[in-house]
Structure formats: structure tokens, C-alpha cells
Tab-separated table of C-alpha atoms in Angstrom:
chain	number	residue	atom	x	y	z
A	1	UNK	CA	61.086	33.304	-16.824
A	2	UNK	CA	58.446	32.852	-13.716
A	3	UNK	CA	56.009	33.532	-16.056
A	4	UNK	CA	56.831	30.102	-17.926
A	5	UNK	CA	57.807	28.409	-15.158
A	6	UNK	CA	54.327	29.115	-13.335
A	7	UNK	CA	52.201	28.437	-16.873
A	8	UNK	CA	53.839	24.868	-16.950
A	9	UNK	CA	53.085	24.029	-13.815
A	10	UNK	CA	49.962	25.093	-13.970
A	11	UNK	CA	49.170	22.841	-17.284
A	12	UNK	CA	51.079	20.086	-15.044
A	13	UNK	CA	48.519	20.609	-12.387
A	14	UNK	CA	45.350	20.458	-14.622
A	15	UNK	CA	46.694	17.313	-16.257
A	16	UNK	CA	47.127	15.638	-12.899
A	17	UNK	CA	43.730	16.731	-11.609
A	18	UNK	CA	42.392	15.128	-14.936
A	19	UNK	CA	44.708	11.724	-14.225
A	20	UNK	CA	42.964	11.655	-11.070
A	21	UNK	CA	39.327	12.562	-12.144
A	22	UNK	CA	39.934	9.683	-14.841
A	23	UNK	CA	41.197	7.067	-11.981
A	24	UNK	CA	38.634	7.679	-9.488
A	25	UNK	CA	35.589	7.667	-12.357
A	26	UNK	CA	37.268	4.482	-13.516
A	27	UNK	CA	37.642	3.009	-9.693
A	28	UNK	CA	33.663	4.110	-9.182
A	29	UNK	CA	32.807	2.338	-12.328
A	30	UNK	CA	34.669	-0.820	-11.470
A	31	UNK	CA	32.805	-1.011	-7.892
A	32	UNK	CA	29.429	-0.416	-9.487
A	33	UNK	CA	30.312	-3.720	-12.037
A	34	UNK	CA	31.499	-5.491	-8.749
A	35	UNK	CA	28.268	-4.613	-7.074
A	36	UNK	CA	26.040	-5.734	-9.730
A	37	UNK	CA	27.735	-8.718	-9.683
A	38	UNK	CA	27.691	-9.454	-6.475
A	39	UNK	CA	23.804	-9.043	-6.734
A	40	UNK	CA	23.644	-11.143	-9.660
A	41	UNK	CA	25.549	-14.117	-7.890
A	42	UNK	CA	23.072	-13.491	-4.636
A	43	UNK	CA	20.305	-13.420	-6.968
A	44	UNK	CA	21.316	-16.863	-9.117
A	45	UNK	CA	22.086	-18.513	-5.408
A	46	UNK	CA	18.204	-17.622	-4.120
A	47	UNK	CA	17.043	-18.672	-7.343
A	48	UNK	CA	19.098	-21.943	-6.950
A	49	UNK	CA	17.826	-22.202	-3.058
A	50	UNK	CA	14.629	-21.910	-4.318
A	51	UNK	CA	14.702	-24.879	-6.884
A	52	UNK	CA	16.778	-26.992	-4.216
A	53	UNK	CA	13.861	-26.395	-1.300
A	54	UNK	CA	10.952	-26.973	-4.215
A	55	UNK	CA	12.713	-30.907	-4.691
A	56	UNK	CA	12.217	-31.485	-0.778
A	57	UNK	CA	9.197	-29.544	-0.654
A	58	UNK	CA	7.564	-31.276	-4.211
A	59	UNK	CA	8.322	-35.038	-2.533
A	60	UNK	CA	6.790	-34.253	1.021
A	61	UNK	CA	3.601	-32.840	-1.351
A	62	UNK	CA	3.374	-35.677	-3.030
A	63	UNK	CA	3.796	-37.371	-0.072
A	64	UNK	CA	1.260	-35.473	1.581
A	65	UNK	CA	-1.550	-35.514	-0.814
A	66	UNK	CA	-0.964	-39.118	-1.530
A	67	UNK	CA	-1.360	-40.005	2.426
A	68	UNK	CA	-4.246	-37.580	3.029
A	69	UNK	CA	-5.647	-38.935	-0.101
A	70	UNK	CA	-5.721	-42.883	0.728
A	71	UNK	CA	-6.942	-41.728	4.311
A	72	UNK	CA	-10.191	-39.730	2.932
A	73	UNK	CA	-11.090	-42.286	0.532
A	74	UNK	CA	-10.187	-45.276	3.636
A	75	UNK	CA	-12.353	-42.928	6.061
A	76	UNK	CA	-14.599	-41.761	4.128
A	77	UNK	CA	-13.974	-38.606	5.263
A	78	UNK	CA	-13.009	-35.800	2.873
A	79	UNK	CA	-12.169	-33.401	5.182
A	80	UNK	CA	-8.840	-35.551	5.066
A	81	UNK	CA	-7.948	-33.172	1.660
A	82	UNK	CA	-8.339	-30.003	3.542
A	83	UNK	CA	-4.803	-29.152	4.365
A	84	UNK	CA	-3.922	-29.924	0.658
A	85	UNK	CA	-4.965	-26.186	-0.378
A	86	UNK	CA	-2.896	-24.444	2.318
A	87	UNK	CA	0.045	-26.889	0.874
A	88	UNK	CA	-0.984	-26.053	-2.558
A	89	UNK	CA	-0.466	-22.464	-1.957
A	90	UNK	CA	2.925	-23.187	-1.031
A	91	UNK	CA	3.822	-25.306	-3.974
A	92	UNK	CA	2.556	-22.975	-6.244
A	93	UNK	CA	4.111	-20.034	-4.679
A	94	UNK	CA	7.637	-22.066	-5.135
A	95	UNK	CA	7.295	-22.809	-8.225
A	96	UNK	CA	6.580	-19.620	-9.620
A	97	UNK	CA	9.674	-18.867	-7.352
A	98	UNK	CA	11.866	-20.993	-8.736
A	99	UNK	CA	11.040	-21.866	-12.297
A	100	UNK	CA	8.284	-18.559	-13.252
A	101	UNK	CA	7.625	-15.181	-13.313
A	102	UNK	CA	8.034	-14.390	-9.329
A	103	UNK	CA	11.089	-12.504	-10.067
A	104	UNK	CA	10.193	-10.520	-12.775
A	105	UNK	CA	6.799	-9.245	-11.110
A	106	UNK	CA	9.044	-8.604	-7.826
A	107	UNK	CA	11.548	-5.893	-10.081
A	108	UNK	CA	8.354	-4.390	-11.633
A	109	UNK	CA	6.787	-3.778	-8.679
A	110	UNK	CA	9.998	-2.964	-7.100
A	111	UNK	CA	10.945	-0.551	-10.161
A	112	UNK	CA	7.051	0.902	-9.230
A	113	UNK	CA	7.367	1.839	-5.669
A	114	UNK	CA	10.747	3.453	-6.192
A	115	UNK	CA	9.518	5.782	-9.130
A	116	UNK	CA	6.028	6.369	-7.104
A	117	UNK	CA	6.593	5.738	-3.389
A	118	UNK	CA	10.040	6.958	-2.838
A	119	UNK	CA	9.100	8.450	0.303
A	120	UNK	CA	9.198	4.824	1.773
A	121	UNK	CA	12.386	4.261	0.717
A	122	UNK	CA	14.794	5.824	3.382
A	123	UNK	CA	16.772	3.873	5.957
A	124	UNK	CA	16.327	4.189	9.556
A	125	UNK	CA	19.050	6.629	10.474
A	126	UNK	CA	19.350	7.734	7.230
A	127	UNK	CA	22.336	6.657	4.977
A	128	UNK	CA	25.417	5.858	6.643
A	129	UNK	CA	28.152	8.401	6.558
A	130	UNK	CA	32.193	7.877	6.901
A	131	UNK	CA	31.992	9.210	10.530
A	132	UNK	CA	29.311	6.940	11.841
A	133	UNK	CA	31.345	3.663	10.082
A	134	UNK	CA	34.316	5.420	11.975
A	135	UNK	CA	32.571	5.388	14.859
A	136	UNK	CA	31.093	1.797	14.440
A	137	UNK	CA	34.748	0.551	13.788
A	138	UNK	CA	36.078	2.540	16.508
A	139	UNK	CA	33.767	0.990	19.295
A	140	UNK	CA	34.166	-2.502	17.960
A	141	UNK	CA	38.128	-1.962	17.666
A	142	UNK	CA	38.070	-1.131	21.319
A	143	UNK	CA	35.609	-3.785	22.767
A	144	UNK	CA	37.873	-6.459	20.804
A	145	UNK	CA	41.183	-4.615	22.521
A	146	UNK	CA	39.193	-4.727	25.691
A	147	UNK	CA	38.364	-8.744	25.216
A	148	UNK	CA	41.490	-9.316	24.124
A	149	UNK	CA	43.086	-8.382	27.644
């Protein structure tokens, strides 16, 4: 009779160690899609900055090379155009930014360093464990009971 009683609770206990193997596989998964898009949002909203600041930065350009334009052919002076290549740098860079290949170049060469150069890779302090966000919270918790008072 023990013997049955001890065999069923031992199938009991493998199928809730499975139960919970399934859950926390399926919570992991759901924070990795979360994650990725989160990134994908902060990605599309730098992308979107990027096309917003090349508007502002396209008119004063224009702007620009229009003024220093009329003022080297009024002066005679074409040292007038010089800043225009510093400026075109900066156009160019923003439009590849916003509307080329920028991003794509970035994740290769991104995608290279990590498979070749991993050794760069760490963070200072290394990665952050459970005790030292417990003992980040734990400080903060008390320096905002101490404020409070």
C-alpha cells in the first residue's frame, strides 16, 4: 500500500516539476519577445530622430551653402565655401543615418566584433548579479526612508 502511495506521488512530483519547467521556459521566452521588442521600438524611434533632426539639419544646409555661396561669389572670396565640406560630412553622415545603409553596416560590424573581439565585450564590474541589484535597491530604499523623514 506505501509502495503505491509513494509511486504516485512520485509521478505527481515529476509532472509538477515538468508544469514548472514548461512555465518558466514559456515566461523566459515571453521576456526575450518583450526585449526584442523593446529594442525594435528604440531602434524605429532613433531611426525616426534621425529623419526628424536631418529636416532641421537639411534647411540650415541649404541655408548655409546658399549664404556662404552668395557671399564668395559677392566677395570674391572662395574661401567663403570652406565650411561647406565639414557641413557636408554631416549631411551625408545623416542621411545615410536616416534613409541608408548606416544601420545595416553598424549590425555587421557589430555581429563582427562580438564573434572576433569578444574579449572587449565585458562590463565594468562584470554582469550584475541578484545580490548587487539587492544591494543597489537596498541603499536607495534607505536614502529615500532617510529623505523622507
Amino acid at each position: 500500500m506505501g509502495f503505491l502511495l509513494s509511486k504516485s506521488m512520485d509521478q505527481n512530483f515529476q509532472k509538477q516539476q515538468e508544469f514548472m519547467l514548461h512555465n518558466a521556459r514559456l515566461q523566459m521566452e515571453r521576456q526575450i519577445l518583450m526585449q526584442d521588442q523593446m529594442r525594435e521600438r528604440m531602434v524605429a524611434m532613433q531611426i525616426a530622430w534621425s529623419r526628424e533632426f536631418l529636416k532641421y539639419y537639411g534647411a540650415f544646409f541649404s541655408l548655409a551653402t546658399l549664404g556662404l555661396t552668395l557671399g564668395a561669389i559677392k566677395q570674391k572670396r572662395p574661401a567663403f565655401l570652406a565650411p561647406l565640406v565639414p557641413l557636408s560630412f554631416v549631411l551625408a553622415y545623416q542621411m545615410d543615418m536616416a534613409y541608408g545603409t548606416l544601420g545595416y553596416r553598424m549590425r555587421g560590424e557589430a555581429e563582427s566584433i562580438m564573434a572576433s573581439e569578444h574579449d572587449r565585450l565585458p562590463m565594468p564590474h562584470g554582469t550584475p548579479t541578484y545580490e548587487s541589484i539587492e544591494k543597489a535597491r537596498r541603499a536607495r530604499s534607505h536614502l529615500t526612508s532617510l529623505l523622507e523623514k
